[in-house]
PDB file of C-alpha atoms in Angstrom:
ATOM      1  CA  UNK A   1     -17.761   2.553 -14.234  1.00  0.00           C
ATOM      2  CA  UNK A   2     -20.561   3.875 -16.289  1.00  0.00           C
ATOM      3  CA  UNK A   3     -20.621   7.670 -16.540  1.00  0.00           C
ATOM      4  CA  UNK A   4     -23.827   9.300 -15.311  1.00  0.00           C
ATOM      5  CA  UNK A   5     -24.370  12.358 -17.839  1.00  0.00           C
ATOM      6  CA  UNK A   6     -23.321  15.725 -16.300  1.00  0.00           C
ATOM      7  CA  UNK A   7     -24.209  14.674 -12.594  1.00  0.00           C
ATOM      8  CA  UNK A   8     -21.304  16.312 -11.059  1.00  0.00           C
ATOM      9  CA  UNK A   9     -21.298  19.753 -13.241  1.00  0.00           C
ATOM     10  CA  UNK A  10     -20.334  22.610 -10.998  1.00  0.00           C
ATOM     11  CA  UNK A  11     -17.979  20.459  -8.633  1.00  0.00           C
ATOM     12  CA  UNK A  12     -14.433  21.186  -8.711  1.00  0.00           C
ATOM     13  CA  UNK A  13     -12.249  18.450  -7.617  1.00  0.00           C
ATOM     14  CA  UNK A  14      -8.405  18.270  -6.563  1.00  0.00           C
ATOM     15  CA  UNK A  15      -7.173  14.536  -7.418  1.00  0.00           C
ATOM     16  CA  UNK A  16      -3.442  14.393  -5.792  1.00  0.00           C
ATOM     17  CA  UNK A  17      -1.311  11.597  -7.122  1.00  0.00           C
ATOM     18  CA  UNK A  18       1.602  10.158  -5.173  1.00  0.00           C
ATOM     19  CA  UNK A  19       4.397   8.143  -6.226  1.00  0.00           C
ATOM     20  CA  UNK A  20       3.250   4.619  -6.708  1.00  0.00           C
ATOM     21  CA  UNK A  21       2.613   1.894  -9.344  1.00  0.00           C
ATOM     22  CA  UNK A  22      -1.234   2.293  -8.632  1.00  0.00           C
ATOM     23  CA  UNK A  23      -1.140   5.583 -10.138  1.00  0.00           C
ATOM     24  CA  UNK A  24      -2.170   3.995 -13.563  1.00  0.00           C
ATOM     25  CA  UNK A  25      -5.560   3.257 -11.778  1.00  0.00           C
ATOM     26  CA  UNK A  26      -5.779   7.072 -11.094  1.00  0.00           C
ATOM     27  CA  UNK A  27      -6.191   7.700 -14.548  1.00  0.00           C
ATOM     28  CA  UNK A  28      -9.613   5.930 -14.795  1.00  0.00           C
ATOM     29  CA  UNK A  29     -10.860   7.968 -11.916  1.00  0.00           C
ATOM     30  CA  UNK A  30     -10.015  11.331 -13.277  1.00  0.00           C
ATOM     31  CA  UNK A  31     -11.613  10.225 -16.603  1.00  0.00           C
ATOM     32  CA  UNK A  32     -14.660   8.892 -14.821  1.00  0.00           C
ATOM     33  CA  UNK A  33     -15.045  12.406 -13.050  1.00  0.00           C
ATOM     34  CA  UNK A  34     -14.405  14.445 -16.108  1.00  0.00           C
ATOM     35  CA  UNK A  35     -17.143  12.609 -18.032  1.00  0.00           C
ATOM     36  CA  UNK A  36     -19.504  12.964 -15.333  1.00  0.00           C
ATOM     37  CA  UNK A  37     -19.028  16.719 -15.595  1.00  0.00           C
ATOM     38  CA  UNK A  38     -16.387  17.405 -12.582  1.00  0.00           C
ATOM     39  CA  UNK A  39     -13.745  20.321 -13.317  1.00  0.00           C
ATOM     40  CA  UNK A  40     -10.666  17.933 -12.014  1.00  0.00           C
ATOM     41  CA  UNK A  41      -7.531  19.603 -11.399  1.00  0.00           C
ATOM     42  CA  UNK A  42      -4.638  17.015 -11.038  1.00  0.00           C
ATOM     43  CA  UNK A  43      -1.423  17.553  -8.846  1.00  0.00           C
ATOM     44  CA  UNK A  44       1.303  14.949  -8.767  1.00  0.00           C
ATOM     45  CA  UNK A  45       4.439  14.825  -6.582  1.00  0.00           C
ATOM     46  CA  UNK A  46       7.867  14.351  -8.352  1.00  0.00           C
ATOM     47  CA  UNK A  47       7.729  10.654  -7.492  1.00  0.00           C
ATOM     48  CA  UNK A  48       4.517  10.314  -9.053  1.00  0.00           C
ATOM     49  CA  UNK A  49       5.624  11.422 -12.621  1.00  0.00           C
ATOM     50  CA  UNK A  50       7.698   8.391 -12.720  1.00  0.00           C
ATOM     51  CA  UNK A  51       4.689   6.262 -12.763  1.00  0.00           C
ATOM     52  CA  UNK A  52       2.463   8.384 -15.104  1.00  0.00           C
ATOM     53  CA  UNK A  53       3.259  11.167 -17.068  1.00  0.00           C
ATOM     54  CA  UNK A  54       1.754  14.633 -16.383  1.00  0.00           C
ATOM     55  CA  UNK A  55       0.709  14.625 -20.249  1.00  0.00           C
ATOM     56  CA  UNK A  56      -1.422  11.806 -19.546  1.00  0.00           C
ATOM     57  CA  UNK A  57      -3.457  13.570 -16.955  1.00  0.00           C
ATOM     58  CA  UNK A  58      -3.612  16.961 -18.668  1.00  0.00           C
ATOM     59  CA  UNK A  59      -5.410  15.024 -21.716  1.00  0.00           C
ATOM     60  CA  UNK A  60      -7.732  13.471 -19.413  1.00  0.00           C
ATOM     61  CA  UNK A  61      -8.607  16.554 -17.317  1.00  0.00           C
ATOM     62  CA  UNK A  62      -8.195  19.318 -20.179  1.00  0.00           C
ATOM     63  CA  UNK A  63      -6.347  21.356 -17.459  1.00  0.00           C
ATOM     64  CA  UNK A  64      -2.546  22.050 -16.619  1.00  0.00           C
ATOM     65  CA  UNK A  65      -1.065  19.392 -14.169  1.00  0.00           C
ATOM     66  CA  UNK A  66       0.446  20.902 -11.280  1.00  0.00           C
ATOM     67  CA  UNK A  67       3.876  19.325 -10.126  1.00  0.00           C
ATOM     68  CA  UNK A  68       5.371  21.852  -8.206  1.00  0.00           C
ATOM     69  CA  UNK A  69       4.970  24.645  -5.393  1.00  0.00           C
ATOM     70  CA  UNK A  70       7.144  26.948  -7.596  1.00  0.00           C
ATOM     71  CA  UNK A  71       5.111  27.901 -10.559  1.00  0.00           C
ATOM     72  CA  UNK A  72       6.174  31.125 -12.121  1.00  0.00           C
ATOM     73  CA  UNK A  73       2.837  32.969 -11.693  1.00  0.00           C
ATOM     74  CA  UNK A  74       2.077  31.839  -8.353  1.00  0.00           C
ATOM     75  CA  UNK A  75       4.133  34.318  -6.642  1.00  0.00           C
ATOM     76  CA  UNK A  76       1.317  36.887  -6.368  1.00  0.00           C
ATOM     77  CA  UNK A  77      -1.602  34.278  -6.030  1.00  0.00           C
ATOM     78  CA  UNK A  78      -0.434  31.019  -4.032  1.00  0.00           C
ATOM     79  CA  UNK A  79      -2.069  27.996  -6.125  1.00  0.00           C
ATOM     80  CA  UNK A  80      -2.191  26.045  -3.035  1.00  0.00           C
ATOM     81  CA  UNK A  81      -4.732  28.318  -1.498  1.00  0.00           C
ATOM     82  CA  UNK A  82      -6.633  29.206  -4.540  1.00  0.00           C
ATOM     83  CA  UNK A  83      -7.017  25.305  -5.382  1.00  0.00           C
ATOM     84  CA  UNK A  84      -8.298  24.417  -1.615  1.00  0.00           C
ATOM     85  CA  UNK A  85     -10.742  27.373  -1.888  1.00  0.00           C
ATOM     86  CA  UNK A  86     -12.127  26.464  -4.914  1.00  0.00           C
ATOM     87  CA  UNK A  87     -12.603  22.660  -4.288  1.00  0.00           C
ATOM     88  CA  UNK A  88     -15.495  20.664  -3.428  1.00  0.00           C
ATOM     89  CA  UNK A  89     -13.559  17.585  -3.063  1.00  0.00           C
ATOM     90  CA  UNK A  90     -10.131  16.371  -2.200  1.00  0.00           C
ATOM     91  CA  UNK A  91      -8.723  12.755  -3.329  1.00  0.00           C
ATOM     92  CA  UNK A  92      -5.400  11.460  -2.864  1.00  0.00           C
ATOM     93  CA  UNK A  93      -4.580   8.257  -4.842  1.00  0.00           C
ATOM     94  CA  UNK A  94      -2.539   6.608  -4.378  1.00  0.00           C
ATOM     95  CA  UNK A  95      -2.247   7.737  -0.798  1.00  0.00           C
ATOM     96  CA  UNK A  96       1.433   6.440   0.074  1.00  0.00           C
ATOM     97  CA  UNK A  97       2.702   5.797   3.519  1.00  0.00           C
ATOM     98  CA  UNK A  98       4.820   8.998   2.781  1.00  0.00           C
ATOM     99  CA  UNK A  99       2.058  11.238   2.495  1.00  0.00           C
ATOM    100  CA  UNK A 100       0.165   9.842   5.422  1.00  0.00           C
ATOM    101  CA  UNK A 101       2.963  10.091   7.551  1.00  0.00           C
ATOM    102  CA  UNK A 102       3.346  13.709   6.472  1.00  0.00           C
ATOM    103  CA  UNK A 103      -0.144  14.666   6.871  1.00  0.00           C
ATOM    104  CA  UNK A 104      -0.362  13.123  10.364  1.00  0.00           C
ATOM    105  CA  UNK A 105       2.918  15.222  11.355  1.00  0.00           C
ATOM    106  CA  UNK A 106       1.674  18.451   9.821  1.00  0.00           C
ATOM    107  CA  UNK A 107       4.541  18.644   7.298  1.00  0.00           C
ATOM    108  CA  UNK A 108       3.958  20.524   4.198  1.00  0.00           C
ATOM    109  CA  UNK A 109       7.117  20.560   2.091  1.00  0.00           C
ATOM    110  CA  UNK A 110       6.052  19.523  -1.141  1.00  0.00           C
ATOM    111  CA  UNK A 111       2.860  20.838  -3.480  1.00  0.00           C
ATOM    112  CA  UNK A 112       0.608  18.015  -2.249  1.00  0.00           C
ATOM    113  CA  UNK A 113       1.346  17.639   1.503  1.00  0.00           C
ATOM    114  CA  UNK A 114       0.940  21.880   1.199  1.00  0.00           C
ATOM    115  CA  UNK A 115      -2.440  21.578  -0.772  1.00  0.00           C
ATOM    116  CA  UNK A 116      -3.506  19.240   2.149  1.00  0.00           C
ATOM    117  CA  UNK A 117      -2.488  21.343   5.059  1.00  0.00           C
ATOM    118  CA  UNK A 118      -4.495  24.041   3.367  1.00  0.00           C
ATOM    119  CA  UNK A 119      -7.450  22.041   2.456  1.00  0.00           C
ATOM    120  CA  UNK A 120     -10.948  21.728   4.444  1.00  0.00           C
ATOM    121  CA  UNK A 121     -11.751  18.010   5.755  1.00  0.00           C
ATOM    122  CA  UNK A 122     -13.066  15.958   4.494  1.00  0.00           C
ATOM    123  CA  UNK A 123     -10.064  14.777   2.460  1.00  0.00           C
ATOM    124  CA  UNK A 124     -10.357  11.187   0.832  1.00  0.00           C
ATOM    125  CA  UNK A 125      -7.201   8.850   0.843  1.00  0.00           C
ATOM    126  CA  UNK A 126      -7.164   5.757  -1.196  1.00  0.00           C
ATOM    127  CA  UNK A 127      -3.814   3.995   0.607  1.00  0.00           C
ATOM    128  CA  UNK A 128      -1.391   1.687  -1.814  1.00  0.00           C
ATOM    129  CA  UNK A 129       1.630   0.450  -0.572  1.00  0.00           C
ATOM    130  CA  UNK A 130       3.354  -3.338   0.357  1.00  0.00           C
ATOM    131  CA  UNK A 131       1.513  -5.119   2.805  1.00  0.00           C
ATOM    132  CA  UNK A 132       4.267  -4.905   5.585  1.00  0.00           C
ATOM    133  CA  UNK A 133       4.098  -1.393   4.843  1.00  0.00           C
ATOM    134  CA  UNK A 134       0.658  -1.000   5.448  1.00  0.00           C
ATOM    135  CA  UNK A 135       0.732  -2.972   8.748  1.00  0.00           C
ATOM    136  CA  UNK A 136       3.698  -0.883  10.486  1.00  0.00           C
ATOM    137  CA  UNK A 137       2.244   0.099  13.597  1.00  0.00           C
ATOM    138  CA  UNK A 138       3.360   3.744  12.891  1.00  0.00           C
ATOM    139  CA  UNK A 139       1.542   3.602   9.440  1.00  0.00           C
ATOM    140  CA  UNK A 140      -1.478   2.392  11.455  1.00  0.00           C
ATOM    141  CA  UNK A 141      -1.327   4.924  14.014  1.00  0.00           C
ATOM    142  CA  UNK A 142      -1.106   7.864  11.475  1.00  0.00           C
ATOM    143  CA  UNK A 143      -3.991   6.310   9.867  1.00  0.00           C
ATOM    144  CA  UNK A 144      -5.914   6.071  13.318  1.00  0.00           C
ATOM    145  CA  UNK A 145      -4.861   9.770  13.908  1.00  0.00           C
ATOM    146  CA  UNK A 146      -6.150  10.938  10.601  1.00  0.00           C
ATOM    147  CA  UNK A 147      -9.680   9.190  10.799  1.00  0.00           C
ATOM    148  CA  UNK A 148     -10.146  10.936  14.018  1.00  0.00           C
ATOM    149  CA  UNK A 149      -9.269  14.373  12.393  1.00  0.00           C
ATOM    150  CA  UNK A 150     -11.954  13.713   9.953  1.00  0.00           C
ATOM    151  CA  UNK A 151      -9.919  12.106   7.165  1.00  0.00           C
ATOM    152  CA  UNK A 152     -11.969   9.435   5.188  1.00  0.00           C
ATOM    153  CA  UNK A 153      -9.920   6.337   3.869  1.00  0.00           C
ATOM    154  CA  UNK A 154     -11.376   4.119   1.021  1.00  0.00           C
ATOM    155  CA  UNK A 155      -9.477   0.865   0.946  1.00  0.00           C
ATOM    156  CA  UNK A 156      -6.974  -0.678   0.826  1.00  0.00           C
ATOM    157  CA  UNK A 157      -7.984  -3.856  -0.289  1.00  0.00           C
ATOM    158  CA  UNK A 158      -6.330  -7.302  -0.582  1.00  0.00           C
ATOM    159  CA  UNK A 159      -4.813  -8.561  -3.370  1.00  0.00           C
ATOM    160  CA  UNK A 160      -1.972  -8.967  -5.766  1.00  0.00           C
ATOM    161  CA  UNK A 161       0.487  -6.256  -5.509  1.00  0.00           C
ATOM    162  CA  UNK A 162       3.477  -5.125  -7.680  1.00  0.00           C
ATOM    163  CA  UNK A 163       5.965  -6.667  -5.682  1.00  0.00           C
ATOM    164  CA  UNK A 164       4.757 -10.129  -6.338  1.00  0.00           C
ATOM    165  CA  UNK A 165       2.884 -10.849  -3.072  1.00  0.00           C
ATOM    166  CA  UNK A 166      -0.639 -11.183  -2.144  1.00  0.00           C
ATOM    167  CA  UNK A 167      -1.958  -9.109   0.964  1.00  0.00           C
ATOM    168  CA  UNK A 168      -3.430  -6.022   2.149  1.00  0.00           C
ATOM    169  CA  UNK A 169      -2.231  -2.971   0.755  1.00  0.00           C
ATOM    170  CA  UNK A 170      -3.467  -2.716  -2.794  1.00  0.00           C
ATOM    171  CA  UNK A 171      -5.429   0.243  -3.960  1.00  0.00           C
ATOM    172  CA  UNK A 172      -9.166   0.282  -3.936  1.00  0.00           C
ATOM    173  CA  UNK A 173     -10.494  -0.104  -7.435  1.00  0.00           C
ATOM    174  CA  UNK A 174     -11.577   2.993  -9.244  1.00  0.00           C
ATOM    175  CA  UNK A 175     -15.012   2.610  -9.218  1.00  0.00           C
ATOM    176  CA  UNK A 176     -14.952   2.322  -5.490  1.00  0.00           C
ATOM    177  CA  UNK A 177     -12.877   5.317  -4.875  1.00  0.00           C
ATOM    178  CA  UNK A 178     -15.145   7.370  -7.313  1.00  0.00           C
ATOM    179  CA  UNK A 179     -18.473   6.166  -5.852  1.00  0.00           C
ATOM    180  CA  UNK A 180     -17.002   7.130  -2.218  1.00  0.00           C
ATOM    181  CA  UNK A 181     -16.170  10.469  -3.497  1.00  0.00           C
ATOM    182  CA  UNK A 182     -19.468  11.129  -5.312  1.00  0.00           C
ATOM    183  CA  UNK A 183     -21.324  10.461  -2.115  1.00  0.00           C
ATOM    184  CA  UNK A 184     -19.127  13.153  -0.194  1.00  0.00           C
ATOM    185  CA  UNK A 185     -19.482  15.652  -2.939  1.00  0.00           C
ATOM    186  CA  UNK A 186     -23.242  15.354  -3.291  1.00  0.00           C
ATOM    187  CA  UNK A 187     -23.451  15.863   0.666  1.00  0.00           C
ATOM    188  CA  UNK A 188     -23.530  19.539  -0.390  1.00  0.00           C
ATOM    189  CA  UNK A 189     -24.222  21.640  -3.346  1.00  0.00           C
ATOM    190  CA  UNK A 190     -21.379  22.724  -5.439  1.00  0.00           C
ATOM    191  CA  UNK A 191     -19.366  25.875  -4.106  1.00  0.00           C
ATOM    192  CA  UNK A 192     -20.366  27.261  -8.026  1.00  0.00           C
ATOM    193  CA  UNK A 193     -16.729  29.274  -8.443  1.00  0.00           C
ATOM    194  CA  UNK A 194     -14.735  28.222 -11.610  1.00  0.00           C
ATOM    195  CA  UNK A 195     -11.129  28.856 -10.944  1.00  0.00           C
ATOM    196  CA  UNK A 196      -9.094  30.565 -13.201  1.00  0.00           C
ATOM    197  CA  UNK A 197      -6.790  28.656 -15.324  1.00  0.00           C
ATOM    198  CA  UNK A 198      -4.027  27.025 -13.106  1.00  0.00           C
TER     199      UNK A 198
END
């Protein structure tokens, strides 16, 4: 995924990381975006921190990583609203069956789901889950509903998964996800607002 020097300067991106082994791939996504000049703020579910530590994403993004709605300085300036107002792009990778279901149902009970509810589409999702989960009719109905509402899905792909099976549900490769996100970003000029340190 060769860097294209500073072609994303001025763009602000939220990368939301949910709990799944594919979270390690998101490190490459964040690194690629930063190398191309984008400002990247990473938000993680509690489950995601069990797979990749926040310090890793902090080092890659050079920004504080958000893991909770209950930041002590957020009482006067809700960070989920401020972040989504500033964002030019929003990516969820990996997007688990859990977060897909929450978004489809309008549930906002943690940091990631609240960020999504306050965001303006398009939001990109890179699903990652076991093939039986991906093929579940409830998951497929949720995916279809979100597509109809303007959410964009990148993947999943077919391949080897952590459960030692081969099937549909593997998260798309970082280069494919970055390409899809960059195409969305470049469809409009950057908003040009630099958020205060979060």
